Amino acid sequence: MALTQVSANRCAGGFQKVFEHDSAELRCRMRFAVYLPPKAETDKCPVMYWLSGLTCTEQNFITKAGSQLAAAEHGIIIVAPDTSPRGCNIEGEDESWDFGTGAGFYVDATQEPWKTNYRMYSYVTEELPKLINANFPTDPDRMSVCGHSMGGHGALICALKNPGKYKAVSAFAPICNPVQCPWGQKAFSGYLGSDRSTWEAYDATILAASYSGPQLDVLIDQGRDDQFLSASQLLPDNLIAVCSEKKIPVVFRLQPGYDHSYFFIYSFINEHIKHHAKYLNA
């Protein structure tokens, strides 16, 4: 698959780049960002995939999170895809900020008219890693996943559904139990249909209850003043309870004074990258 470079900026000794390509899974033109640390000029590097939240493109993370310095320090490539297909001319795709464009929820849709294009789960777990490994100096055996909000949900389910594939996982304010919250119920009913049993394949809390793979050390940061925490959209307590029961190690940090914004992510991204580096560079 041919890549078209959209931009390239020198950053923290490496390069922050954006590319376009034609996605076979999503059947549209897609963009992703890739940060190449200085080490990538001479060696193969591990990859951390960053999954963004509702309404985001690949730009939010690379311009607001301040991840490049830590990525350069630890020699980690960071790949940040868009959050949904765009411009597919699906009726209703632009009507709502939390469904359709910018809100792929990292599922493979099974319902019309979404199922042809809205296959973000397969895109981020299969198509995109193959594309990255074919075009950049990566070590395919060293990859991890991290994300925020809807993307935190995405990161958790990618790790839980693919035991051993990701060396590390972390999340900022993830949607932990989407079958129980308004955001998840809206997205899942639209993309997956009315049979709630099919939703369970994309719910981190439910997946954790049946997880039996290699040990996952999960890091989750949550702002105590996050408006979506108080609105019962995120439900981290449900996931923590299941992980405790299943003896899945979770470091859950409730950060006083922080909200749901990228100011929160910027404040702790270095610690998350350090968490990933511990496993990616082991």
Coordinates of C-alpha atoms in Angstrom, one line a residue:
M1 CA 0.0 0.0 0.0
A2 CA 1.5 3.3 -1.1
L3 CA 2.0 6.1 1.4
T4 CA 1.8 9.8 0.7
Q5 CA 3.6 12.0 3.1
V6 CA 1.5 15.0 4.1
S7 CA 3.9 16.7 6.4
A8 CA 7.3 16.3 8.2
N9 CA 8.6 18.4 11.0
R10 CA 11.9 18.1 12.9
C11 CA 11.1 17.5 16.5
A12 CA 13.1 16.4 19.6
G13 CA 15.9 15.3 17.4
G14 CA 13.6 13.1 15.3
F15 CA 10.7 13.7 12.9
Q16 CA 7.0 14.1 13.4
K17 CA 5.3 13.1 10.2
V18 CA 1.8 12.6 8.8
F19 CA 0.9 10.2 6.0
E20 CA -2.1 9.3 3.9
H21 CA -3.0 6.0 2.4
D22 CA -5.9 4.1 0.9
S23 CA -7.3 1.7 3.5
A24 CA -8.5 -1.7 2.4
E25 CA -10.4 -2.2 5.6
L26 CA -12.1 1.2 5.8
R27 CA -12.4 1.7 2.0
C28 CA -11.4 5.3 2.2
R29 CA -8.4 7.6 2.4
M30 CA -6.9 7.6 5.9
R31 CA -4.3 9.7 7.7
F32 CA -2.0 8.7 10.5
A33 CA 0.8 10.4 12.3
V34 CA 4.1 8.8 13.1
Y35 CA 6.9 10.1 15.3
L36 CA 10.3 8.7 14.4
P37 CA 12.8 9.2 17.2
P38 CA 16.5 9.8 16.5
K39 CA 17.3 6.1 17.1
A40 CA 15.1 5.2 14.1
E41 CA 17.8 6.6 11.8
T42 CA 20.1 3.7 12.7
D43 CA 18.1 1.0 14.5
K44 CA 14.8 -0.8 14.5
C45 CA 12.5 0.6 17.2
P46 CA 9.5 -0.6 19.1
V47 CA 6.1 1.1 18.4
M48 CA 3.5 2.5 20.7
Y49 CA 0.1 3.0 19.1
W50 CA -1.9 5.9 20.4
L51 CA -5.7 5.8 20.0
S52 CA -7.5 9.1 20.4
G53 CA -10.9 10.0 21.7
L54 CA -14.2 11.3 20.4
T55 CA -14.0 14.1 17.7
C56 CA -10.2 13.8 17.4
T57 CA -8.0 13.3 14.3
E58 CA -4.4 12.3 14.2
Q59 CA -3.5 16.0 14.9
N60 CA -4.8 16.3 18.5
F61 CA -2.2 14.0 20.0
I62 CA 0.8 15.2 18.1
T63 CA 0.2 18.9 18.7
K64 CA -1.1 18.8 22.3
A65 CA 0.3 15.8 24.2
G66 CA 4.0 16.7 24.2
S67 CA 5.0 13.1 23.7
Q68 CA 7.9 13.5 21.4
L69 CA 10.6 14.3 24.0
A70 CA 9.9 11.1 25.9
A71 CA 9.6 9.1 22.8
A72 CA 13.0 10.4 21.6
E73 CA 14.5 9.6 25.0
H74 CA 13.3 6.0 25.0
G75 CA 13.7 5.3 21.3
I76 CA 10.0 4.6 20.7
I77 CA 8.1 5.2 17.5
I78 CA 4.6 6.5 18.2
V79 CA 1.8 6.0 15.7
A80 CA -1.4 7.9 16.0
P81 CA -4.2 7.1 13.6
D82 CA -7.4 9.0 12.9
T83 CA -10.5 7.9 15.0
S84 CA -12.8 7.0 12.2
P85 CA -13.3 6.8 8.4
R86 CA -14.0 10.2 6.9
G87 CA -15.9 11.3 3.8
C88 CA -17.6 8.0 3.1
N89 CA -20.9 9.7 2.2
I90 CA -22.9 7.7 4.7
E91 CA -26.2 9.2 5.6
G92 CA -26.0 10.6 9.1
E93 CA -22.2 10.2 9.5
D94 CA -21.8 13.9 10.4
E95 CA -24.9 14.5 12.5
S96 CA -23.5 13.7 15.9
W97 CA -20.2 14.3 17.7
D98 CA -20.3 11.0 19.5
F99 CA -21.3 8.7 16.6
G100 CA -20.1 8.5 13.0
T101 CA -17.3 10.7 11.9
G102 CA -14.7 11.1 14.6
A103 CA -16.3 8.4 16.7
G104 CA -15.4 4.9 15.3
F105 CA -15.2 3.4 18.8
Y106 CA -12.6 0.9 17.6
V107 CA -15.2 -1.7 16.7
D108 CA -15.9 -3.6 13.5
A109 CA -19.4 -2.5 12.6
T110 CA -21.9 -5.3 11.6
Q111 CA -24.9 -3.1 10.8
E112 CA -25.9 -1.1 7.7
P113 CA -24.9 1.4 6.6
W114 CA -21.7 1.3 8.8
K115 CA -20.3 -2.1 8.2
T116 CA -18.6 -1.5 4.9
N117 CA -16.4 1.4 6.3
Y118 CA -16.5 1.4 10.1
R119 CA -14.0 -1.3 10.8
M120 CA -11.6 0.5 13.1
Y121 CA -10.8 -2.5 15.2
S122 CA -9.4 -4.4 12.3
Y123 CA -7.7 -1.3 11.0
V124 CA -5.8 -0.5 14.2
T125 CA -4.9 -4.2 15.1
E126 CA -4.1 -5.6 11.7
E127 CA -4.0 -3.3 8.7
L128 CA -2.1 -0.4 10.3
P129 CA 0.6 -2.4 12.0
K130 CA 1.3 -4.3 8.8
L131 CA 1.6 -0.9 7.0
I132 CA 3.9 0.5 9.7
N133 CA 6.1 -2.5 9.8
A134 CA 6.4 -2.5 6.0
N135 CA 7.4 1.1 5.7
F136 CA 9.3 2.1 8.9
P137 CA 12.2 0.7 10.9
T138 CA 10.2 -1.2 13.5
D139 CA 10.6 -4.3 15.5
P140 CA 7.3 -6.1 14.8
D141 CA 7.6 -8.1 18.1
R142 CA 7.7 -5.0 20.2
M143 CA 4.4 -3.0 20.1
S144 CA 2.2 -1.5 22.7
V145 CA -1.0 0.5 22.9
C146 CA -2.3 3.5 24.7
G147 CA -5.2 5.9 24.4
H148 CA -7.6 8.5 25.8
S149 CA -11.3 8.2 26.5
M150 CA -12.8 6.4 23.6
G151 CA -9.2 5.6 22.6
G152 CA -8.5 4.4 26.1
H153 CA -11.4 2.0 25.6
G154 CA -9.8 1.0 22.3
A155 CA -6.4 0.4 23.9
L156 CA -7.8 -1.8 26.6
I157 CA -9.8 -3.9 24.3
C158 CA -7.0 -4.3 21.8
A159 CA -4.7 -5.6 24.6
L160 CA -7.4 -7.9 26.2
K161 CA -8.6 -9.3 22.9
N162 CA -5.1 -10.1 21.7
P163 CA -3.2 -11.8 24.6
G164 CA 0.6 -11.3 24.1
K165 CA 0.3 -9.1 21.0
Y166 CA 1.0 -5.9 23.0
K167 CA 3.8 -5.7 25.4
A168 CA 2.2 -2.9 27.4
V169 CA -1.1 -1.0 27.7
S170 CA -2.1 2.2 29.4
A171 CA -5.0 4.6 29.2
F172 CA -6.1 8.1 30.2
A173 CA -9.7 8.4 31.4
P174 CA -10.8 5.3 29.4
I175 CA -14.5 4.3 28.8
C176 CA -14.1 1.2 30.8
N177 CA -17.6 -0.4 30.6
P178 CA -19.3 0.9 27.5
V179 CA -22.2 -1.5 27.6
Q180 CA -23.3 0.3 30.8
C181 CA -22.8 4.0 29.7
P182 CA -24.7 6.3 27.3
W183 CA -21.7 6.8 24.9
G184 CA -21.2 3.1 24.5
Q185 CA -24.8 2.2 24.3
K186 CA -25.4 4.7 21.5
A187 CA -22.3 3.6 19.5
F188 CA -22.8 -0.1 20.0
S189 CA -26.5 -0.1 19.1
G190 CA -25.7 1.8 15.9
Y191 CA -22.6 -0.1 14.8
L192 CA -23.4 -3.6 16.3
G193 CA -27.2 -3.7 16.5
S194 CA -29.7 -4.4 19.2
D195 CA -28.3 -7.8 20.4
R196 CA -26.4 -6.7 23.5
S197 CA -24.5 -10.0 23.6
T198 CA -22.5 -8.8 20.6
W199 CA -21.4 -5.7 22.4
E200 CA -19.5 -7.7 25.0
A201 CA -16.7 -8.4 22.6
Y202 CA -15.7 -4.7 22.8
D203 CA -16.1 -4.0 26.5
A204 CA -12.9 -4.0 28.6
T205 CA -14.7 -4.8 31.9
I206 CA -16.3 -7.9 30.4
L207 CA -13.2 -8.9 28.5
A208 CA -11.1 -8.7 31.7
A209 CA -13.5 -11.1 33.4
S210 CA -12.5 -13.8 30.9
Y211 CA -8.9 -12.8 30.3
S212 CA -6.4 -15.7 30.5
G213 CA -3.4 -14.5 28.6
P214 CA 0.1 -13.4 29.7
Q215 CA 0.3 -10.9 32.6
L216 CA -0.8 -7.4 31.6
D217 CA 0.4 -4.5 33.8
V218 CA -2.2 -1.9 33.2
L219 CA -1.6 1.8 33.9
I220 CA -4.7 4.1 34.1
D221 CA -4.7 7.8 34.9
Q222 CA -8.1 9.4 35.6
G223 CA -8.7 13.1 36.5
R224 CA -10.8 13.5 39.6
D225 CA -12.4 16.6 38.2
D226 CA -13.3 14.9 34.9
Q227 CA -16.9 15.9 34.0
F228 CA -17.4 12.6 32.2
L229 CA -16.4 10.6 35.3
S230 CA -19.2 12.3 37.3
A231 CA -21.6 11.7 34.4
S232 CA -21.0 7.9 34.6
Q233 CA -19.6 7.7 31.1
L234 CA -16.2 6.2 32.2
L235 CA -17.0 3.7 35.0
P236 CA -13.4 2.8 36.0
D237 CA -14.5 1.2 39.3
N238 CA -16.3 -1.5 37.3
L239 CA -13.0 -2.5 35.5
I240 CA -10.9 -2.2 38.6
A241 CA -13.2 -4.5 40.6
V242 CA -13.0 -7.2 37.8
C243 CA -9.2 -6.9 37.4
S244 CA -8.8 -7.2 41.2
E245 CA -10.9 -10.4 41.2
K246 CA -8.9 -11.8 38.2
K247 CA -5.6 -10.6 39.6
I248 CA -4.8 -8.5 36.6
P249 CA -2.3 -5.8 37.9
V250 CA -3.7 -2.3 37.5
V251 CA -2.2 0.9 38.7
F252 CA -5.1 3.3 38.9
R253 CA -4.2 6.9 39.7
L254 CA -7.0 9.3 40.4
Q255 CA -5.4 12.7 39.8
P256 CA -6.9 15.6 41.9
G257 CA -7.8 18.7 40.0
Y258 CA -7.4 17.3 36.5
D259 CA -10.2 17.2 33.9
H260 CA -10.7 15.2 30.6
S261 CA -8.7 17.5 28.4
Y262 CA -5.3 17.3 26.7
F263 CA -3.8 19.4 29.5
F264 CA -4.4 16.3 31.6
I265 CA -2.7 14.0 29.0
Y266 CA 0.2 16.4 28.7
S267 CA 0.8 16.3 32.4
F268 CA 1.3 12.5 32.6
I269 CA 2.3 11.3 29.1
N270 CA 5.9 11.1 30.0
E271 CA 5.1 8.6 32.8
H272 CA 3.0 6.5 30.4
I273 CA 5.8 6.4 27.8
K274 CA 8.2 5.3 30.6
H275 CA 5.7 2.6 31.6
H276 CA 5.6 1.4 27.9
A277 CA 9.4 1.6 27.6
K278 CA 9.9 -0.7 30.5
Y279 CA 8.3 -3.5 28.5
L280 CA 9.1 -2.5 25.0
N281 CA 12.8 -2.2 25.7
A282 CA 13.1 -5.1 28.1

